[in-house]
Short mmCIF file of C-alpha atoms in Angstrom, two decimals:
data_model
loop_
_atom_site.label_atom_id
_atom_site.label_comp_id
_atom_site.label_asym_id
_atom_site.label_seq_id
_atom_site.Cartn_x
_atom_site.Cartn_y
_atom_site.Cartn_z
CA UNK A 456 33.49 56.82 22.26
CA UNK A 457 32.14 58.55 25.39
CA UNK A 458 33.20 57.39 28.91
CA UNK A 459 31.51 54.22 30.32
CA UNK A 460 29.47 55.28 33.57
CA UNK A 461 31.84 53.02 35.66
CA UNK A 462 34.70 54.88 35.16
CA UNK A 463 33.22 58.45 35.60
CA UNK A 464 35.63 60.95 37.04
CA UNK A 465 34.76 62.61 40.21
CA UNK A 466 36.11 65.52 42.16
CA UNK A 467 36.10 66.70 46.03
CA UNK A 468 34.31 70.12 45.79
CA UNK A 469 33.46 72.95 48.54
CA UNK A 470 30.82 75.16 48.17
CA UNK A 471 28.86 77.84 50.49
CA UNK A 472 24.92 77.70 49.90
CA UNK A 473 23.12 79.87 51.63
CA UNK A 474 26.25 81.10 54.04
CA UNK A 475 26.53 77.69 55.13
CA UNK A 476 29.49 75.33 53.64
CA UNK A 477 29.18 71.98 51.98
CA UNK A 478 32.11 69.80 51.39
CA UNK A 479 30.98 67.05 48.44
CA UNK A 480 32.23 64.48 46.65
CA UNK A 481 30.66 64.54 42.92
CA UNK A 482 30.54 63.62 39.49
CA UNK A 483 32.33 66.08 37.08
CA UNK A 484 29.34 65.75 34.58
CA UNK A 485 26.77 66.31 37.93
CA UNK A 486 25.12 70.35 36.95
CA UNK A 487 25.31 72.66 39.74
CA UNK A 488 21.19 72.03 39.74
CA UNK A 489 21.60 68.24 40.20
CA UNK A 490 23.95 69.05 43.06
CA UNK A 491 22.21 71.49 45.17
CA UNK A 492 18.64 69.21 44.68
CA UNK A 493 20.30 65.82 45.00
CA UNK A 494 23.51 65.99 47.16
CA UNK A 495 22.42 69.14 49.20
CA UNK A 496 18.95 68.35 49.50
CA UNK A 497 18.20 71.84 48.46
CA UNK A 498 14.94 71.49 46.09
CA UNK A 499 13.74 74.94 46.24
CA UNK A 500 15.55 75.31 42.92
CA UNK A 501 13.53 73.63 40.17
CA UNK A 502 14.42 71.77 36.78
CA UNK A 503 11.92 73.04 33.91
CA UNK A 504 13.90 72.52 30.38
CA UNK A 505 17.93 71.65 31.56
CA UNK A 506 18.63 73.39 29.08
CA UNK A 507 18.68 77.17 29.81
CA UNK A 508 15.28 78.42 28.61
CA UNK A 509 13.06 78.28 31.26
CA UNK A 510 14.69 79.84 34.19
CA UNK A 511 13.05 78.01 36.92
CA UNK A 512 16.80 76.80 38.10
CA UNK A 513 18.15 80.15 38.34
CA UNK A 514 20.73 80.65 41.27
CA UNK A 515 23.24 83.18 42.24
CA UNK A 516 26.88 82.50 41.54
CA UNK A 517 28.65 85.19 43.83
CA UNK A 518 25.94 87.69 43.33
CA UNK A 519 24.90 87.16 40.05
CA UNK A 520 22.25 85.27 38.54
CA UNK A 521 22.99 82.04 36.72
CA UNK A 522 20.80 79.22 35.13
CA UNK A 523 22.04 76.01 37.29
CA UNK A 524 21.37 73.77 34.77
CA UNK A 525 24.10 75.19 32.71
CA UNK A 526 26.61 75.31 35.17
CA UNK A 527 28.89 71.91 36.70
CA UNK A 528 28.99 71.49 40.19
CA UNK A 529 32.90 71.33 39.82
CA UNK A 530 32.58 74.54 38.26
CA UNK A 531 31.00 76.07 41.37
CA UNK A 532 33.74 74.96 43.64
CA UNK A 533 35.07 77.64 46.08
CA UNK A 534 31.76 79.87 44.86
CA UNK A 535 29.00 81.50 47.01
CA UNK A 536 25.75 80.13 45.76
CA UNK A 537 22.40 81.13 46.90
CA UNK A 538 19.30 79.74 46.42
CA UNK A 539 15.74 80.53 46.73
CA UNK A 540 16.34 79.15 50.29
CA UNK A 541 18.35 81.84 51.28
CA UNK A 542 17.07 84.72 50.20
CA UNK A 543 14.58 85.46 53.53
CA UNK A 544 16.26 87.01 56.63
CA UNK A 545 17.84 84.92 59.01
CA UNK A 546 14.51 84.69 61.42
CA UNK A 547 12.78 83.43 59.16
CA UNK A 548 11.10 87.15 57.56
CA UNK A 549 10.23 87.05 54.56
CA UNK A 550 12.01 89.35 51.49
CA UNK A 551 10.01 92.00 50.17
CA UNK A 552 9.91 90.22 47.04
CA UNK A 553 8.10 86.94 49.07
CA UNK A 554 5.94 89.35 50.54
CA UNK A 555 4.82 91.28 47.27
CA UNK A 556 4.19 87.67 45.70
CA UNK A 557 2.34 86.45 48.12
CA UNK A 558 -0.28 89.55 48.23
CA UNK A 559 -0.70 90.06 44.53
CA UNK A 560 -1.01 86.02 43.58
CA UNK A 561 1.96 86.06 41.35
CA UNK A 562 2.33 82.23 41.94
CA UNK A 563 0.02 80.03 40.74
CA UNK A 564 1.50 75.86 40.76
CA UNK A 565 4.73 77.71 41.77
CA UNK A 566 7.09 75.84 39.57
CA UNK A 567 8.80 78.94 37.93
CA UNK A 568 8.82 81.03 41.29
CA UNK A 569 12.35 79.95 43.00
CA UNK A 570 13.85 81.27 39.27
CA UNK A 571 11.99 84.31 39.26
CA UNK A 572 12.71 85.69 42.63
CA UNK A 573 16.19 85.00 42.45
CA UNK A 574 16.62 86.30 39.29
CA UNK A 575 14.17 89.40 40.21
CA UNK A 576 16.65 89.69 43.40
CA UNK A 577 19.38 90.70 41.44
CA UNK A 578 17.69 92.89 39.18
CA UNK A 579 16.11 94.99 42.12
CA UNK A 580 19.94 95.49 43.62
CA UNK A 581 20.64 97.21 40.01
CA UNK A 582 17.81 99.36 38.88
CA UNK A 583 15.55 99.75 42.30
CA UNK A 584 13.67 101.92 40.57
CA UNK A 585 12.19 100.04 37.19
CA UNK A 586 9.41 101.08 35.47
CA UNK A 587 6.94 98.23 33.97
CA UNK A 588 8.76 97.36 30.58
CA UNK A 589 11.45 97.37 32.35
CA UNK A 590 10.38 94.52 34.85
CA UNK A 591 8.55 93.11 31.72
CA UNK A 592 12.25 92.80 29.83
CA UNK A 593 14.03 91.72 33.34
CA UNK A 594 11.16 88.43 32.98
CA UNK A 595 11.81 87.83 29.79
CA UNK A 596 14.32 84.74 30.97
CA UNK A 597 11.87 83.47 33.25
CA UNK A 598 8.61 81.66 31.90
CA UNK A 599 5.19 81.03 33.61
CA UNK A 600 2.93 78.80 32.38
CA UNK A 601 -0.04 79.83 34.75
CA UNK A 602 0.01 83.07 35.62
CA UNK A 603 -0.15 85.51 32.39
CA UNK A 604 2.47 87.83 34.28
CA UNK A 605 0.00 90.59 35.52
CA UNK A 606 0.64 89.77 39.25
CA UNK A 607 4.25 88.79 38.50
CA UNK A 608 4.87 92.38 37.17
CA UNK A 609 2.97 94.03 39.77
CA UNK A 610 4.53 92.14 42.78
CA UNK A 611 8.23 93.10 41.00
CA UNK A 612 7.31 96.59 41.36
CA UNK A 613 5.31 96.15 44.71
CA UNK A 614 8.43 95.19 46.14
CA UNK A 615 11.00 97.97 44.38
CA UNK A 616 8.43 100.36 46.05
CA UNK A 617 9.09 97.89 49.51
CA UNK A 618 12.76 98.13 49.18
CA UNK A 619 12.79 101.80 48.40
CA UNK A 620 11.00 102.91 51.50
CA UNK A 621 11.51 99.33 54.25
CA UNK A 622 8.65 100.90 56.69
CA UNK A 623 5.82 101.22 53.76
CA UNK A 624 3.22 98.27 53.86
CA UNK A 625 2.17 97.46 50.04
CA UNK A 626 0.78 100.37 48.37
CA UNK A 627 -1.91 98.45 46.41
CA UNK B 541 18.67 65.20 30.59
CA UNK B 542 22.12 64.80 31.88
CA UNK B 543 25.63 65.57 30.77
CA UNK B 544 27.67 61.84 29.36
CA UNK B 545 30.38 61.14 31.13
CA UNK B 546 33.57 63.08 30.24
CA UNK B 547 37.15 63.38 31.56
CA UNK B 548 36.98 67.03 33.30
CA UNK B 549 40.31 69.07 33.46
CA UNK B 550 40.46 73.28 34.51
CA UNK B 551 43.50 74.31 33.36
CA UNK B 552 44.72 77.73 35.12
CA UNK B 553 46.77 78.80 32.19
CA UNK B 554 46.90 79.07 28.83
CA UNK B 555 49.85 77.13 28.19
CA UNK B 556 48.08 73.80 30.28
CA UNK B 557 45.14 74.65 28.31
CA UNK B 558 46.68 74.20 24.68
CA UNK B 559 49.15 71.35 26.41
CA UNK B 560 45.29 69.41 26.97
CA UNK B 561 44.04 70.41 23.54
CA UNK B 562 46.93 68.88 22.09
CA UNK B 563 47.52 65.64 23.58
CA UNK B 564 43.67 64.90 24.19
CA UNK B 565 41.05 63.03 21.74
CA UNK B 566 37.74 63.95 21.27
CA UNK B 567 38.04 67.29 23.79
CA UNK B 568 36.22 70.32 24.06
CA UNK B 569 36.33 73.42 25.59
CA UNK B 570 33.85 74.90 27.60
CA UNK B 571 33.72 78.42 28.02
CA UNK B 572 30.86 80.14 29.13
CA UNK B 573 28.61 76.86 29.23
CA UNK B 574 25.39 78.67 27.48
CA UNK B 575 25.63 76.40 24.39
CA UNK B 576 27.81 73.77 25.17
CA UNK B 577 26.37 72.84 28.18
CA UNK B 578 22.39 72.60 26.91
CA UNK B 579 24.15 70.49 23.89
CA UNK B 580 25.71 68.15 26.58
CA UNK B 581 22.35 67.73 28.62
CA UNK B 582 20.65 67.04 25.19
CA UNK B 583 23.89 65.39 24.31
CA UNK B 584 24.33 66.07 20.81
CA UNK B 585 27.55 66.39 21.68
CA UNK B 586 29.65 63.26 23.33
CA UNK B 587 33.08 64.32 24.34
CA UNK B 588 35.52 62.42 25.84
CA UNK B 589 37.01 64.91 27.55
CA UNK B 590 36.22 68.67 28.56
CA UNK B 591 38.63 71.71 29.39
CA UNK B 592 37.16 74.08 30.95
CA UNK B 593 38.47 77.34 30.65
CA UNK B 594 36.87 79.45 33.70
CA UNK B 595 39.75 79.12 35.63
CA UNK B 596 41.89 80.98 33.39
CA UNK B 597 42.12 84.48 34.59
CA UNK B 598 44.13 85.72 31.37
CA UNK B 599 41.55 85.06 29.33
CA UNK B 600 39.39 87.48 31.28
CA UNK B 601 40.01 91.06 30.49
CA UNK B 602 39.10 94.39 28.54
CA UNK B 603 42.09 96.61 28.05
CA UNK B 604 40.84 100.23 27.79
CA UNK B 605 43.27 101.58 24.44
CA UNK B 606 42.22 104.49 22.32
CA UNK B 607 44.76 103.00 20.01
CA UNK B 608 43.12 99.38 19.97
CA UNK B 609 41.05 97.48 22.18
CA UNK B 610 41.71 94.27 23.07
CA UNK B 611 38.88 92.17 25.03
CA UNK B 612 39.99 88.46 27.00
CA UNK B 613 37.89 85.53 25.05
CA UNK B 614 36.65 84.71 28.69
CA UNK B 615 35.32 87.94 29.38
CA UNK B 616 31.49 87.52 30.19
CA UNK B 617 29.07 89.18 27.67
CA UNK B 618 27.48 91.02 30.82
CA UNK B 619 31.46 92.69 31.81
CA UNK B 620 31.29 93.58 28.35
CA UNK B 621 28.05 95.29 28.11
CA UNK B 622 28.35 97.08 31.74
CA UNK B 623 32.31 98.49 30.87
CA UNK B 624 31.70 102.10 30.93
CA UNK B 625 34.69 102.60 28.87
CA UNK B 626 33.31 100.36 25.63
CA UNK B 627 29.33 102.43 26.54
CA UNK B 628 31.48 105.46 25.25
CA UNK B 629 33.83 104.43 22.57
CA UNK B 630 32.01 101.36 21.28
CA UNK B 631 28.32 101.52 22.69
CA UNK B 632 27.27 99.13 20.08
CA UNK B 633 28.56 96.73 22.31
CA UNK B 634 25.95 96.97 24.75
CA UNK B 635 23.26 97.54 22.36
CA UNK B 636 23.70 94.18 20.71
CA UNK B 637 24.31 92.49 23.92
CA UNK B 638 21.06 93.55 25.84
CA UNK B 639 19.85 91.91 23.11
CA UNK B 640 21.33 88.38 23.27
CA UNK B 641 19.75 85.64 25.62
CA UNK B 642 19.03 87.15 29.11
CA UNK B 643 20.82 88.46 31.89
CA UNK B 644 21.14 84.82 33.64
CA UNK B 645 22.54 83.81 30.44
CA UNK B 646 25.31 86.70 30.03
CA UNK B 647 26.35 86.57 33.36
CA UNK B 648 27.89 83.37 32.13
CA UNK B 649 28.32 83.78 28.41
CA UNK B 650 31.46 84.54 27.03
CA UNK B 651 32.47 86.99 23.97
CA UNK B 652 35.52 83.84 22.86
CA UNK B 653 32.61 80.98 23.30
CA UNK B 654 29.92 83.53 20.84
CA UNK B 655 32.48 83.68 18.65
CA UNK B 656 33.66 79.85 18.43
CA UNK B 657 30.32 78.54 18.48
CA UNK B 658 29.36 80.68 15.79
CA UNK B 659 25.41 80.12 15.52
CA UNK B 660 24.74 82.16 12.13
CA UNK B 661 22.25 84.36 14.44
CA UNK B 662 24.73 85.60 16.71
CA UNK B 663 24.88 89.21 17.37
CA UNK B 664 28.16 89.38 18.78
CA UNK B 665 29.92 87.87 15.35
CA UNK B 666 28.27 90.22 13.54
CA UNK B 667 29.14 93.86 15.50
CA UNK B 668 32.82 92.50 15.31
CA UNK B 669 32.83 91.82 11.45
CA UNK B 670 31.65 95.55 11.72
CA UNK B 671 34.49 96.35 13.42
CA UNK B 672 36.83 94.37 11.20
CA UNK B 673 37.89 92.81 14.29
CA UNK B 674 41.72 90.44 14.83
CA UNK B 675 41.33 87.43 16.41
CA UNK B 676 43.85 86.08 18.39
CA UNK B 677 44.76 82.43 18.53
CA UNK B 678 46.96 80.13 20.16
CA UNK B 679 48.33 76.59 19.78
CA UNK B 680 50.75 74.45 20.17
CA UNK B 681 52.75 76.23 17.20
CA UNK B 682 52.79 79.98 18.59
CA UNK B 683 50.24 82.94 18.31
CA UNK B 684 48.50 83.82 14.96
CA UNK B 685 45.95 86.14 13.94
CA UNK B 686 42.75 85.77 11.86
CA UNK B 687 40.42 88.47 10.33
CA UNK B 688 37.27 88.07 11.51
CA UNK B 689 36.31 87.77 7.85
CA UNK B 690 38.08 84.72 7.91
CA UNK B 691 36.80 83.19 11.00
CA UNK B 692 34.18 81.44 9.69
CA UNK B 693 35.15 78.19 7.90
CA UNK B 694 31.69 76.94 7.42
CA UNK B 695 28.34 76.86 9.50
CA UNK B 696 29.58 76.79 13.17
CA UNK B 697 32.52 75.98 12.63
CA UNK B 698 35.67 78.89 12.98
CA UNK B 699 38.35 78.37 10.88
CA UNK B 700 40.68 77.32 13.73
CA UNK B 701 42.71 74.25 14.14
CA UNK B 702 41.34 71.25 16.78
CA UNK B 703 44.47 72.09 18.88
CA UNK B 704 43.89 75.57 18.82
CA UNK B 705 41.85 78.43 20.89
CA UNK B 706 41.15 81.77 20.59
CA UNK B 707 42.54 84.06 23.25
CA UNK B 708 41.32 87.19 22.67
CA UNK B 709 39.66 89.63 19.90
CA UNK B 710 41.30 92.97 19.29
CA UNK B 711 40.07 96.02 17.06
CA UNK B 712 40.49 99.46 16.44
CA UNK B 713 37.99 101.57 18.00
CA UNK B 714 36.14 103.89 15.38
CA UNK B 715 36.78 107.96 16.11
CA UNK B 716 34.94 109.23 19.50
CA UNK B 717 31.44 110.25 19.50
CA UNK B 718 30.86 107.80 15.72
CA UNK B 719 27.30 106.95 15.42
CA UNK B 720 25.79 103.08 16.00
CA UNK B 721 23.53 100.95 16.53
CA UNK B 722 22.31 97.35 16.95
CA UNK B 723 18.75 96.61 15.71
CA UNK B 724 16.88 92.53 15.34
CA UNK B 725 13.94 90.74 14.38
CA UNK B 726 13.17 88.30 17.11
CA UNK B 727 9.65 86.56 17.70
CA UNK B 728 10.47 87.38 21.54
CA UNK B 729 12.90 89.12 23.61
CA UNK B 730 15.94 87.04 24.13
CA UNK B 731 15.83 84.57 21.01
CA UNK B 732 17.45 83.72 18.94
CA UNK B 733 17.08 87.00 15.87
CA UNK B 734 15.92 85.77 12.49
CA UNK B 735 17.86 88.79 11.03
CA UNK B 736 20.08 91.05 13.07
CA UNK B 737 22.03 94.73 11.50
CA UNK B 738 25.13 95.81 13.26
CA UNK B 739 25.50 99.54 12.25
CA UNK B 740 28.58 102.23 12.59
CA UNK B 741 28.61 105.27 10.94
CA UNK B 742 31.60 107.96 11.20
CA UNK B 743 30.23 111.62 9.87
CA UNK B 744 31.78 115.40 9.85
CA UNK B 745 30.05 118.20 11.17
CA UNK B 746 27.92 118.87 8.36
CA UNK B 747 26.30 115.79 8.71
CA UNK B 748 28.12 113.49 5.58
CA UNK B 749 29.27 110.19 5.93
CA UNK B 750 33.11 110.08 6.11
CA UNK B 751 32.56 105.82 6.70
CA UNK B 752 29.85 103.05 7.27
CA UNK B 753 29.83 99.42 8.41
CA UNK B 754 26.71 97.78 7.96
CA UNK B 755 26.40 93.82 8.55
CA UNK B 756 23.89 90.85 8.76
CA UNK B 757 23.53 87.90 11.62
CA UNK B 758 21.44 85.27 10.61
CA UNK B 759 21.41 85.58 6.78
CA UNK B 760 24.75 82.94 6.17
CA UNK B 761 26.55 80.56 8.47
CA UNK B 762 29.12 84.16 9.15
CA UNK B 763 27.85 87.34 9.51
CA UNK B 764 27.51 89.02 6.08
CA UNK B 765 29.32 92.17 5.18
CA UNK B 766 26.79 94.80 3.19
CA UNK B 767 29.60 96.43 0.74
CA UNK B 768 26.79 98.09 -1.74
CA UNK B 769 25.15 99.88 1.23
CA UNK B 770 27.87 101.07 2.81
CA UNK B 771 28.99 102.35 -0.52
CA UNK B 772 25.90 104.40 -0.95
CA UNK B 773 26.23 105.62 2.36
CA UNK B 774 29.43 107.04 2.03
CA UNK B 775 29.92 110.27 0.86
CA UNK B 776 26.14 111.54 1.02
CA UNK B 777 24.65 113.51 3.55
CA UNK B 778 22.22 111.26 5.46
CA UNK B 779 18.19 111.46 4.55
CA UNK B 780 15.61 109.60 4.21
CA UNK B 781 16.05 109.04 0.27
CA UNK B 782 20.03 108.03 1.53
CA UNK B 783 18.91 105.71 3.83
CA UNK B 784 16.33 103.74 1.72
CA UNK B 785 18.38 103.19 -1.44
CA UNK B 786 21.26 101.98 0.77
CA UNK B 787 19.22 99.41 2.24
CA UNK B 788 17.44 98.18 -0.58
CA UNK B 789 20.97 97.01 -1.36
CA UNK B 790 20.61 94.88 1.06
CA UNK B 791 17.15 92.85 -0.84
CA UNK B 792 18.41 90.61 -3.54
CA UNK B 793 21.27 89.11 -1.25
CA UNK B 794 21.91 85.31 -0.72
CA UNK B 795 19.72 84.58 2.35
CA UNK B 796 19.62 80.98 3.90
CA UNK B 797 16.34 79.54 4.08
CA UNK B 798 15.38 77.34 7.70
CA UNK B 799 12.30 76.20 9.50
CA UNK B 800 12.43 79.65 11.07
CA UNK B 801 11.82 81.64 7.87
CA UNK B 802 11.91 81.29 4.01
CA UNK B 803 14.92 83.34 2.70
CA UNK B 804 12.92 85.73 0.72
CA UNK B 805 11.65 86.95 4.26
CA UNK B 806 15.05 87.17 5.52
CA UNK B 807 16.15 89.31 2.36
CA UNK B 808 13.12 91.72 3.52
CA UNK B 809 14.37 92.23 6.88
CA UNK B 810 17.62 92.15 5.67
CA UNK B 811 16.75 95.76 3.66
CA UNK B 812 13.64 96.61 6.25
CA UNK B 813 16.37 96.30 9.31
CA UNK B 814 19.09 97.95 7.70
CA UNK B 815 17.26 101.08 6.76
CA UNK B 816 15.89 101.36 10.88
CA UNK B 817 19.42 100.93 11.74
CA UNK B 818 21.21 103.41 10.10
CA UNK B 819 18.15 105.79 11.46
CA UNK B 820 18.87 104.11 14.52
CA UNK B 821 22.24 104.80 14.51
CA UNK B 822 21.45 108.67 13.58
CA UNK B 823 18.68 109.21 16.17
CA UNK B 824 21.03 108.25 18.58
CA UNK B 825 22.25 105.99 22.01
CA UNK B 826 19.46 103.37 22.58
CA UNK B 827 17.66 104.11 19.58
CA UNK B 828 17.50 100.92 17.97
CA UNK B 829 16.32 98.56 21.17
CA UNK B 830 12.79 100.23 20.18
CA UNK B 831 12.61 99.32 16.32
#
């Protein structure tokens, strides 16, 4: 017989979003995504599935990508998360990636987006240089319903080619 | 969909851990979260309580032997398919891995929850029945070890005690510069593989096969062993003609049959897959992503 919701067990957590700290009080059972949208008021990341096949929740989890619907909030306690939210500069620039989506329409309803980027952030710190399978496979945990990829793919290497070489407009 | 409420506890040893296991009702242990936790927010799973086993930093480890190689149950799929050290004495490691779920998903994923969960298309049981891997368990009686032949009581379910958990998974690493390779049928990158070959093959400078290893994912609830073809391998000097009448070993064995695919279309892939991964294995590092 499973708890009763009255007597759930909680736990005082503290976690950095974003650089900034958050001291919260939660459920045990609250996911990492229920906490950052609900307690931090951080809805950049979205809920598609909750249950790890979509990828639109994707965060980082001290650097490295992780679907927040599969992760507890208590679990994240002492971590460095970032979300969508953070991944622009401090004045408000946008990252290449941003940049690239915005100029080759790889959004359409923008549901997926916050999952992509953030997962596409990571990916771009380890191969910087990916050709377009390789993007193609890197995607593969991320799924758009709108846009068919094509300006998804081209935007991911738009912005490698930004990264590489900071001063270079887009080369499209 | 939301987690039920459970009684949460993070042990930081593996002592407190089996202490929990032992003394608690209805518990389970989450390790990596990428099946346990989509079975809580779907909750087919109600537990009363839940040990989580992240903060356990004994569990997490690789330790670099020639003589054997012993990986922490805790260590993340991803550690184990970026160690530079397993790339050149086990690359089959990373082969299979690339192909399981997606890099979100091994960040968190575990090679100790893989194994425990035991979904009959899991590459990661199947390269260490390959390897004839130990596993290492612990409970409240002492240490033990099972064969990884063993390991599988029935469909998802290891053949460990409710009070027990494994701790590690050693084996011997084959001789340096042994040929392998990981090939699978999946409808799309990153699911789940209707069939799956793990592949190692150990041969001399002329080219014969001193010793083979060739098993199945997602033909039984365990991975499957394929004795006849690595019989025919053995021995022979590896062709084409080799190849083919090892795999069509592979076509009359018992396949399971789900909504997925009849098994007379798993006992094709079963001898299709096996024959492109001992060529994969031949050809060489990275050859069997492409097949």
């Amino acid at each position: 017989m499973s708890m009763t919701p009255e007597a759930t067990d909680r736990r005082s957590i503290s976690v950095t979003v974003n650089g900034q700290r958050h001291d919260v009080d939660v459920e045990t059972r609250l996911t990492l995504a229920d906490c950052l949208r609900h307690r931090l008021g951080l809805t950049g990341t979205h809920l598609g599935c909750e249950h790890g096949v979509c990828g639109a929740c994707t965060v980082l989890v001290n650097g490295n990508t992780a679907r927040s619907c599969l992760m507890l909030a208590v679990q994240a306690d002492g971590a460095e998360i970032a979300t969508v939210e953070g991944i622009a500069s401090e004045n408000g620039e946008w990252h290449p990636l941003q940049k690239a989506f915005h100029e080759h329409h790889a959004l359409q309803c923008g549901f997926c987006t916050a999952g992509i980027l953030t997962s596409m952030v990571e990916f771009l710190q380890e191969n910087p240089d990916p050709d377009e399978p390789e993007v193609r496979e890197a995607l593969s945990g991320n799924i758009c319903r709108c846009t068919g990829y094509q300006g998804i793919v081209q935007a991911v290497l738009d912005a490698a080619r930004r990264l590489r070489s900071p001063n270079q407009e887009s080369s499209s | 969909m939301k987690p039920p409420p459970f009684h949460y506890y993070d042990p930081g040893t593996v002592q407190e851990a089996i202490a929990l296991l032992g003394s608690l009702d209805n518990a389970k242990l989450l390790a990596g979260g990428q099946s346990l936790m989509p079975m809580l927010n779907m909750r087919y799973v109600l537990p009363d309580h839940v040990i989580d086993l992240n903060r356990i930093p004994e569990l997490s480890h690789i330790d670099e032997s020639e003589d054997r190689i012993v990986i922490g149950a805790m260590t993340r799929q991803r550690e184990i398919e970026r160690s530079e050290f397993l790339a050149r004495r086990c690359p089959i490691f990373r082969e299979a891995l690339i192909q399981v779920g997606h890099r979100q998903t091994r960040n968190r994923g575990t090679i100790g929850g893989s194994l425990c969960h035991l979904d009959p298309a899991a590459e990661l049981p199947a390269v260490l029945a390959a390897l004839d891997a130990t596993i290492h368990v612990t409970g409240p009686q002492g240490s033990r070890e099972v064969p990884i032949a063993e390991f599988p009581a029935f469909y998802m379910t290891p053949a460990i005690e409710l009070d027990e958990l494994v701790t590690s998974i050693s084996f011997e690493p084959w001789p340096e510069g042994h040929k392998s390779a990981f090939v699978e049928f999946a409808r799309r990158p990153g699911d789940f593989a209707i069939v799956g070959v793990a592949a190692l093959l150990a041969t001399n400078d002329a080219g014969e096969v001193l010793r083979a290893a060739v098993t199945l994912a997602g033909v039984a609830a365990g991975p499957v062993r394929c004795s006849a073809a690595e019989e025919q391998l053995v021995g022979a000097g590896i062709g084409d003609d080799l190849i083919r009448v090892a795999a069509e070993t592979c076509r009359d064995i018992d396949a399971m049959e789900d909504v997925h695919a009849p098994s007379s279309y798993r006992q094709h892939l079963a001898a299709e897959l096996v024959a492109r991964a001992v060529q994969a294995a031949v050809d060489g590092p990275g050859a069997g992503l492409s097949r």
